[in-house]
CSV table of C-alpha atoms and ligand atoms in Angstrom, one decimal:
chain,number,residue,atom,x,y,z
G,79,MET,CA,6.4,-18.7,51.6
G,80,GLN,CA,4.5,-15.4,51.0
G,81,MET,CA,2.1,-16.0,48.1
G,82,THR,CA,-1.0,-14.1,46.8
G,83,ILE,CA,-3.2,-16.2,44.5
G,84,LEU,CA,-6.1,-15.1,42.3
G,85,GLY,CA,-8.7,-18.0,42.3
G,86,ILE,CA,-11.4,-18.5,39.7
G,87,GLU,CA,-14.4,-20.8,40.1
G,88,SER,CA,-16.9,-21.4,37.3
G,89,THR,CA,-17.8,-25.1,37.5
G,90,CYS,CA,-21.6,-24.8,37.8
G,91,ASP,CA,-24.0,-21.9,38.3
G,92,GLU,CA,-21.7,-19.7,40.3
G,93,THR,CA,-18.9,-17.4,38.9
G,94,SER,CA,-16.5,-16.4,41.6
G,95,VAL,CA,-13.2,-14.5,41.6
G,96,ALA,CA,-11.1,-14.2,44.8
G,97,ILE,CA,-7.7,-13.0,46.0
G,98,VAL,CA,-6.3,-15.0,48.9
G,99,GLU,CA,-3.0,-14.5,50.7
G,100,ASN,CA,-1.0,-17.5,51.9
G,101,GLY,CA,-4.0,-19.9,51.6
G,102,VAL,CA,-5.8,-18.4,54.5
G,103,LYS,CA,-6.4,-14.7,54.3
G,104,VAL,CA,-9.2,-13.6,51.9
G,105,ILE,CA,-8.5,-10.2,50.5
G,106,THR,CA,-11.6,-10.3,48.3
G,107,ASN,CA,-14.1,-12.8,47.1
G,108,ILE,CA,-16.8,-11.8,44.7
G,109,THR,CA,-19.5,-14.3,43.5
G,110,SER,CA,-22.3,-14.0,41.0
G,111,SER,CA,-24.9,-16.8,40.9
G,112,SER,CA,-27.5,-17.7,38.3
G,113,ALA,CA,-29.4,-19.8,40.9
G,114,ASP,CA,-32.3,-17.3,40.9
G,115,MET,CA,-32.6,-17.6,37.1
G,116,GLN,CA,-32.5,-21.4,37.5
G,117,SER,CA,-35.1,-21.5,40.3
G,118,LYS,CA,-38.0,-21.6,37.9
G,119,PHE,CA,-36.6,-24.7,36.2
G,120,GLY,CA,-36.2,-26.6,39.5
G,121,GLY,CA,-32.5,-27.2,38.8
G,122,VAL,CA,-29.5,-26.0,36.8
G,123,VAL,CA,-29.9,-25.6,33.1
G,124,PRO,CA,-26.3,-25.9,31.7
G,125,GLU,CA,-26.9,-23.5,28.8
G,126,VAL,CA,-28.4,-20.8,31.1
G,127,ALA,CA,-25.5,-21.3,33.5
G,128,ALA,CA,-22.8,-21.0,30.8
G,129,ARG,CA,-24.3,-17.9,29.2
G,130,GLN,CA,-24.4,-16.2,32.5
G,131,GLN,CA,-20.8,-17.1,33.2
G,132,VAL,CA,-19.8,-15.4,29.9
G,133,LYS,CA,-21.7,-12.3,30.9
G,134,VAL,CA,-20.2,-11.8,34.4
G,135,ILE,CA,-16.7,-13.1,34.4
G,136,ILE,CA,-15.0,-10.0,33.0
G,137,PRO,CA,-17.0,-7.5,35.2
G,138,LEU,CA,-16.1,-9.7,38.2
G,139,LEU,CA,-12.4,-9.7,37.3
G,140,LYS,CA,-12.5,-5.9,36.9
G,141,GLU,CA,-14.2,-5.4,40.3
G,142,THR,CA,-11.6,-7.8,41.9
G,143,LEU,CA,-8.6,-6.0,40.4
G,144,LYS,CA,-10.0,-2.5,41.1
G,145,ASP,CA,-7.9,-1.9,44.2
G,146,ILE,CA,-5.1,-4.3,43.7
G,147,ASP,CA,-2.4,-4.2,41.1
G,148,ILE,CA,-2.1,-7.4,39.0
G,149,ASN,CA,1.7,-7.3,39.8
G,150,GLN,CA,0.8,-8.1,43.4
G,151,ILE,CA,-0.7,-11.4,42.3
G,152,ASP,CA,1.9,-14.2,42.3
G,153,SER,CA,-0.2,-17.0,40.7
G,154,ILE,CA,-3.6,-17.6,39.0
G,155,ALA,CA,-5.6,-20.7,40.1
G,156,VAL,CA,-8.6,-22.2,38.5
G,157,ALA,CA,-11.0,-25.1,39.1
G,158,TYR,CA,-10.7,-27.2,35.9
G,159,GLY,CA,-13.3,-29.9,36.9
G,160,PRO,CA,-15.5,-31.6,37.6
G,161,GLY,CA,-18.5,-29.6,36.5
G,162,LEU,CA,-20.6,-28.5,33.5
G,163,ILE,CA,-18.4,-28.2,30.4
G,164,GLY,CA,-19.9,-24.9,29.2
G,165,SER,CA,-19.4,-23.3,32.6
G,166,LEU,CA,-15.9,-24.8,33.1
G,167,LEU,CA,-14.6,-23.5,29.8
G,168,ILE,CA,-15.3,-19.9,30.8
G,169,GLY,CA,-13.2,-19.9,33.9
G,170,VAL,CA,-10.5,-22.1,32.5
G,171,GLU,CA,-10.0,-20.1,29.3
G,172,THR,CA,-10.1,-16.8,31.3
G,173,ALA,CA,-7.4,-18.1,33.7
G,174,LYS,CA,-5.2,-19.4,30.9
G,175,THR,CA,-5.4,-16.0,29.2
G,176,LEU,CA,-4.6,-14.1,32.4
G,177,ALA,CA,-1.6,-16.4,33.0
G,178,LEU,CA,-0.3,-15.9,29.5
G,179,VAL,CA,-0.8,-12.2,29.2
G,180,TYR,CA,0.6,-11.4,32.7
G,181,ASN,CA,3.2,-14.2,32.7
G,182,LYS,CA,2.0,-15.7,35.9
G,183,PRO,CA,2.2,-19.4,36.9
G,184,LEU,CA,-1.2,-21.2,36.4
G,185,ILE,CA,-2.3,-23.7,39.1
G,186,ARG,CA,-5.1,-26.1,38.4
G,187,VAL,CA,-7.4,-27.2,41.2
G,188,ASN,CA,-9.9,-30.1,41.5
G,189,HIS,CA,-13.1,-28.4,42.5
G,190,LEU,CA,-13.9,-31.2,45.0
G,191,VAL,CA,-10.5,-30.7,46.7
G,192,GLY,CA,-11.3,-27.0,46.7
G,193,HIS,CA,-14.4,-27.6,48.8
G,194,PHE,CA,-12.5,-29.2,51.7
G,195,TYR,CA,-10.0,-26.4,51.7
G,196,ALA,CA,-12.8,-23.9,52.4
G,197,PRO,CA,-12.3,-24.5,56.2
G,198,TRP,CA,-8.8,-23.1,55.9
G,199,LEU,CA,-10.3,-19.7,55.3
G,200,SER,CA,-11.7,-19.6,58.8
G,201,MET,CA,-10.1,-18.1,62.0
G,202,ASP,CA,-9.5,-21.5,63.6
G,203,SER,CA,-7.7,-23.1,60.6
G,204,GLN,CA,-4.3,-23.1,62.3
G,205,ASP,CA,-5.7,-25.9,64.5
G,206,ILE,CA,-6.3,-28.2,61.5
G,207,THR,CA,-4.0,-31.2,61.8
G,208,PHE,CA,-3.5,-34.4,59.7
G,209,PRO,CA,-4.6,-37.1,59.2
G,210,ALA,CA,-8.1,-35.9,58.6
G,211,ILE,CA,-11.4,-37.1,57.2
G,212,ALA,CA,-12.9,-34.9,54.6
G,213,LEU,CA,-16.6,-34.9,53.6
G,214,VAL,CA,-17.6,-33.1,50.4
G,215,VAL,CA,-21.3,-32.8,50.4
G,216,SER,CA,-22.7,-30.7,47.6
G,217,GLY,CA,-25.2,-30.6,44.8
G,218,GLY,CA,-23.1,-32.9,42.6
G,219,HIS,CA,-21.1,-34.9,45.1
G,220,THR,CA,-21.1,-36.8,48.4
G,221,ASP,CA,-17.6,-38.1,49.0
G,222,LEU,CA,-15.7,-39.2,52.0
G,223,LEU,CA,-11.9,-39.1,51.9
G,224,LEU,CA,-9.0,-39.8,54.2
G,225,VAL,CA,-6.6,-36.8,53.9
G,226,LYS,CA,-3.2,-38.0,55.0
G,227,ASN,CA,-1.5,-34.7,54.1
G,228,HIS,CA,-1.8,-31.9,51.6
G,229,HIS,CA,-0.7,-34.2,48.8
G,230,ASN,CA,-2.2,-37.6,49.7
G,231,PHE,CA,-6.0,-38.2,49.6
G,232,VAL,CA,-7.6,-41.6,49.7
G,233,PHE,CA,-11.2,-42.0,48.5
G,234,LEU,CA,-13.2,-44.0,51.0
G,235,GLY,CA,-16.7,-43.9,49.6
G,236,GLY,CA,-19.4,-41.8,47.9
G,237,THR,CA,-22.9,-41.8,46.8
G,238,LEU,CA,-24.1,-44.6,44.6
G,239,ASP,CA,-26.9,-42.5,43.1
G,240,ASP,CA,-28.0,-38.9,44.0
G,241,ALA,CA,-25.7,-36.5,45.8
G,242,ALA,CA,-27.1,-35.2,49.2
G,243,GLY,CA,-27.6,-31.7,47.9
G,244,GLU,CA,-29.3,-33.1,44.7
G,245,ALA,CA,-31.7,-35.0,47.0
G,246,PHE,CA,-32.5,-31.8,48.8
G,247,ASP,CA,-33.1,-30.1,45.4
G,248,LYS,CA,-35.3,-32.9,44.1
G,249,VAL,CA,-37.4,-33.2,47.3
G,250,ALA,CA,-37.9,-29.4,47.2
G,251,ARG,CA,-39.2,-29.7,43.7
G,252,ILE,CA,-41.6,-32.5,44.8
G,253,LEU,CA,-42.8,-30.2,47.5
G,254,GLY,CA,-43.2,-27.3,45.1
G,255,LEU,CA,-40.3,-25.3,46.6
G,256,PRO,CA,-37.8,-23.3,44.5
G,257,TYR,CA,-34.2,-24.2,43.6
G,258,PRO,CA,-31.8,-24.5,45.5
G,259,GLY,CA,-33.8,-26.7,47.7
G,260,GLY,CA,-31.4,-27.1,50.7
G,261,PRO,CA,-32.1,-23.7,52.4
G,262,GLU,CA,-35.8,-24.0,51.7
G,263,ILE,CA,-36.1,-27.4,53.3
G,264,GLU,CA,-33.9,-26.4,56.2
G,265,MET,CA,-36.3,-23.4,56.8
G,266,LEU,CA,-39.4,-25.6,56.8
G,267,ALA,CA,-37.8,-28.3,58.9
G,268,HIS,CA,-37.0,-25.6,61.5
G,269,LYS,CA,-40.7,-24.6,61.6
G,270,PHE,CA,-41.6,-28.2,62.6
G,271,LYS,CA,-42.1,-27.9,66.4
G,272,ASN,CA,-44.1,-31.1,67.1
G,273,PRO,CA,-41.9,-33.1,69.5
G,274,LYS,CA,-43.7,-36.3,68.4
G,275,LEU,CA,-42.5,-37.1,64.9
G,276,ASN,CA,-44.9,-39.6,63.3
G,277,LEU,CA,-43.3,-39.6,59.9
G,278,LYS,CA,-40.0,-41.4,59.4
G,279,PHE,CA,-38.0,-42.0,56.3
G,280,THR,CA,-35.2,-44.6,56.6
G,281,SER,CA,-31.6,-43.6,56.1
G,282,SER,CA,-30.2,-45.8,53.3
G,283,LEU,CA,-27.1,-47.8,53.9
G,284,MET,CA,-27.0,-46.8,57.5
G,285,ASN,CA,-26.2,-50.3,58.7
G,286,GLN,CA,-23.8,-51.2,56.0
G,287,ASN,CA,-20.2,-51.3,57.1
G,288,ASN,CA,-18.8,-49.2,54.2
G,289,PHE,CA,-18.5,-45.5,53.4
G,290,ASN,CA,-21.1,-45.3,50.6
G,291,PHE,CA,-24.3,-43.3,50.5
G,292,SER,CA,-27.6,-43.5,48.7
G,293,PHE,CA,-30.2,-40.8,48.6
G,294,SER,CA,-32.5,-41.7,45.7
G,295,GLY,CA,-34.6,-44.1,47.9
G,296,VAL,CA,-35.6,-41.3,50.4
G,297,LYS,CA,-36.4,-39.0,47.5
G,298,THR,CA,-38.8,-41.7,46.1
G,299,ALA,CA,-40.2,-42.3,49.5
G,300,VAL,CA,-41.1,-38.6,49.8
G,301,LEU,CA,-42.7,-38.7,46.3
G,302,ASN,CA,-44.8,-41.7,47.1
G,303,PHE,CA,-45.9,-40.2,50.4
G,304,THR,CA,-47.1,-37.0,48.7
G,305,VAL,CA,-48.9,-39.0,46.0
G,306,LYS,CA,-50.7,-41.3,48.5
G,307,ASN,CA,-51.6,-38.6,51.0
G,308,SER,CA,-53.6,-35.6,49.9
G,309,VAL,CA,-53.3,-33.8,53.2
G,310,TYR,CA,-49.9,-33.6,54.9
G,311,ASP,CA,-47.7,-31.3,57.0
G,312,ILE,CA,-45.0,-30.0,54.6
G,313,ASN,CA,-42.9,-29.0,57.6
G,314,GLU,CA,-43.0,-32.5,59.0
G,315,ILE,CA,-41.9,-33.9,55.6
G,316,ALA,CA,-39.0,-31.5,55.4
G,317,PHE,CA,-38.0,-32.3,58.9
G,318,ALA,CA,-38.2,-36.1,58.4
G,319,PHE,CA,-36.4,-36.0,55.0
G,320,GLN,CA,-33.6,-33.7,56.4
G,321,LYS,CA,-33.2,-36.0,59.4
G,322,SER,CA,-32.8,-39.1,57.2
G,323,VAL,CA,-30.1,-37.5,55.0
G,324,LEU,CA,-28.2,-35.8,57.9
G,325,ASP,CA,-28.2,-38.9,60.2
G,326,VAL,CA,-26.4,-41.1,57.7
G,327,LEU,CA,-23.9,-38.3,56.7
G,328,VAL,CA,-23.0,-37.8,60.4
G,329,LEU,CA,-22.8,-41.5,61.2
G,330,LYS,CA,-20.5,-42.4,58.4
G,331,THR,CA,-18.2,-39.4,58.8
G,332,ILE,CA,-17.8,-40.2,62.5
G,333,ARG,CA,-17.3,-43.9,61.8
G,334,ALA,CA,-14.6,-43.0,59.3
G,335,ALA,CA,-12.9,-40.7,61.8
G,336,GLU,CA,-12.9,-43.5,64.4
G,337,LYS,CA,-11.6,-46.2,62.0
G,338,TYR,CA,-8.7,-44.1,60.7
G,339,LYS,CA,-8.0,-42.4,64.1
G,340,VAL,CA,-7.9,-39.0,62.6
G,341,LYS,CA,-7.2,-35.7,64.3
G,342,SER,CA,-9.5,-33.5,62.3
G,343,ILE,CA,-12.8,-33.6,60.2
G,344,LEU,CA,-13.0,-31.2,57.3
G,345,ILE,CA,-16.4,-30.4,55.8
G,346,GLY,CA,-17.1,-28.6,52.5
G,347,GLY,CA,-19.9,-28.2,49.9
G,348,GLY,CA,-23.3,-26.5,49.8
G,349,VAL,CA,-25.0,-28.9,52.3
G,350,SER,CA,-22.4,-27.9,54.9
G,351,ALA,CA,-24.3,-24.6,55.2
G,352,ASN,CA,-27.1,-26.5,57.0
G,353,GLN,CA,-27.1,-25.5,60.6
G,354,ILE,CA,-28.6,-28.7,61.9
G,355,PHE,CA,-25.9,-30.7,60.1
G,356,ARG,CA,-23.3,-28.5,61.8
G,357,SER,CA,-24.7,-28.9,65.2
G,358,LEU,CA,-25.2,-32.7,64.9
G,359,LEU,CA,-21.7,-33.3,63.5
G,360,THR,CA,-20.0,-30.9,66.0
G,361,TYR,CA,-21.7,-32.8,68.9
G,362,GLU,CA,-20.6,-36.2,67.6
G,363,ALA,CA,-17.1,-35.1,66.8
G,364,LYS,CA,-16.7,-33.7,70.3
G,365,ARG,CA,-17.9,-37.1,71.7
G,366,ILE,CA,-15.0,-38.9,69.9
G,367,LYS,CA,-12.6,-36.0,70.7
G,368,VAL,CA,-11.9,-35.0,67.1
G,369,ASN,CA,-11.9,-31.4,66.0
G,370,CYS,CA,-14.4,-30.6,63.3
G,371,PHE,CA,-13.9,-27.7,60.9
G,372,PHE,CA,-16.6,-26.1,58.8
G,373,PRO,CA,-16.3,-23.3,56.3
G,374,GLU,CA,-17.9,-20.0,57.0
G,375,LYS,CA,-21.3,-20.3,55.5
G,376,LYS,CA,-20.4,-18.0,52.6
G,377,TYR,CA,-17.6,-20.4,51.6
G,378,SER,CA,-19.8,-23.6,51.9
G,379,THR,CA,-21.2,-23.1,48.4
G,380,ASP,CA,-19.0,-22.6,45.3
G,381,ASN,CA,-16.5,-19.7,45.6
G,382,GLY,CA,-13.1,-18.6,44.2
G,383,ALA,CA,-11.5,-18.3,47.7
G,384,MET,CA,-11.5,-22.0,48.3
G,385,ILE,CA,-9.9,-22.6,44.9
G,386,ALA,CA,-7.1,-20.1,45.8
G,387,ALA,CA,-6.6,-21.8,49.2
G,388,ALA,CA,-6.4,-25.3,47.7
G,389,ALA,CA,-3.9,-24.0,45.1
G,390,TYR,CA,-1.6,-22.6,47.8
G,391,TYR,CA,-1.3,-25.9,49.6
G,392,ASN,CA,-1.3,-28.0,46.5
G,393,ARG,CA,0.7,-26.3,43.8
G,394,ASP,CA,-0.2,-28.2,40.6
G,395,VAL,CA,1.4,-25.7,38.2
G,396,VAL,CA,0.5,-26.4,34.6
G,397,ASP,CA,1.3,-25.0,31.1
G,398,PRO,CA,-1.5,-22.5,30.2
G,399,ILE,CA,-1.4,-23.7,26.6
G,400,GLU,CA,-1.9,-27.3,27.7
G,401,LEU,CA,-4.6,-27.0,30.4
G,402,GLN,CA,-7.9,-28.7,29.5
G,403,THR,CA,-11.2,-28.8,31.4
G,404,ASN,CA,-12.2,-32.1,32.8
G,405,SER,CA,-15.9,-32.3,33.4
G,406,SER,CA,-15.8,-35.7,35.0
G,407,LEU,CA,-12.6,-35.2,37.0
G,408,TYR,CA,-12.6,-37.3,40.3
G,409,PHE,CA,-10.0,-37.9,43.0
M,204,KG4,O1,-21.3,-26.7,46.7
M,204,KG4,P1,-22.5,-26.2,45.9
M,204,KG4,O2,-22.7,-24.7,45.9
M,204,KG4,O3,-22.5,-26.6,44.4
M,204,KG4,C1,-22.0,-27.8,44.0
M,204,KG4,O4,-20.8,-28.0,43.8
M,204,KG4,O5,-22.9,-28.7,43.8
M,204,KG4,O6,-23.7,-26.9,46.6
M,204,KG4,C2,-25.1,-26.6,46.2
M,204,KG4,C3,-26.0,-27.6,46.9
M,204,KG4,C4,-27.4,-27.5,46.4
M,204,KG4,O7,-27.9,-28.8,46.2
M,204,KG4,C5,-28.2,-26.9,47.6
M,204,KG4,O8,-29.5,-27.3,47.7
M,204,KG4,C6,-27.3,-27.4,48.8
M,204,KG4,O9,-26.0,-27.3,48.3
M,204,KG4,N1,-27.5,-26.6,50.0
M,204,KG4,C7,-28.0,-27.0,51.1
M,204,KG4,C8,-28.1,-25.9,52.0
M,204,KG4,N2,-27.6,-24.8,51.3
M,204,KG4,C9,-27.2,-25.2,50.1
M,204,KG4,N3,-28.5,-28.2,51.5
M,204,KG4,C10,-29.0,-28.4,52.8
M,204,KG4,N4,-29.1,-27.3,53.6
M,204,KG4,C11,-28.7,-26.1,53.3
M,204,KG4,N5,-28.8,-25.1,54.2
M,205,ZN,ZN1,-19.2,-27.2,44.5
């Protein structure tokens, strides 16, 4: 069925509005981020994020609807959780107002589900087949799921403490690097050219036969190392830390794909922008003959297009008067 959806994302420090046709074709996707403003605090300050959301949401909507008549939009979709309550409210109340004023169906989307619909926005998405393993690996979450079809997801495991992206951000802070830490650490790790890696951080829960993760141990190990050693190679620390996080993410995703005999692996979330992660997982997926789908890098981090894509395949239509935000929403 032909369907054009306007998607709104405002769960954390990004405000994003997109128009997507039939869950795959992005007509427009505009994102404004307060990450630069947050960088001096070493992480997201909820109050700063929410205030910025209020400032930018209407200009973003105006820009989005500049060349397209609102009558061409069939539905409004919004991420209603999980996230920061102040930020969530801005997107959700805006979406509810649009749905009521223009009399459009309102579709609610779980932000985490949105992340693993980001690969549908890529050229090769017609090759995605079920069942699939989905890994959402972001600043707030590290979750592995078995996706049986568009309506049936089974949670397999997740982080017991810090999310993978959160570990990147915290280690960056320890090393004196700005927020968000992921791209900074990836850049330093890339500079480490010494083939003989002397420094190793263990990957937690690597040998446990489950789909859980834990990243706070490696963060503490980095902290202890920097306290104990006054002279160290920051590039080597970045490399060893990144390796420890990525190795366990790849291993458990591949293990889940083998156990459930899936046809596809779907990856979403900010950490999926990491090029080394993409290469490692693609290599391992090829080895077990499963197709692995990543979002285009611009759709790895939070964006409205993935919300509109998820809404197309999973039409959870709600009454705009009734819709509430859910900051601790899970699967
Ligand atoms: O999905 P996202 O934009 O927001 C959440 O829903 O959390 O993810 C942001 C997270 C941050 O922790 C950031 O450091 C991490 O994704 N990230 C990366 C990279 N780019 C962003 N982590 C590792 N390598 C990257 N290249
Ligand atoms: Zn996210």
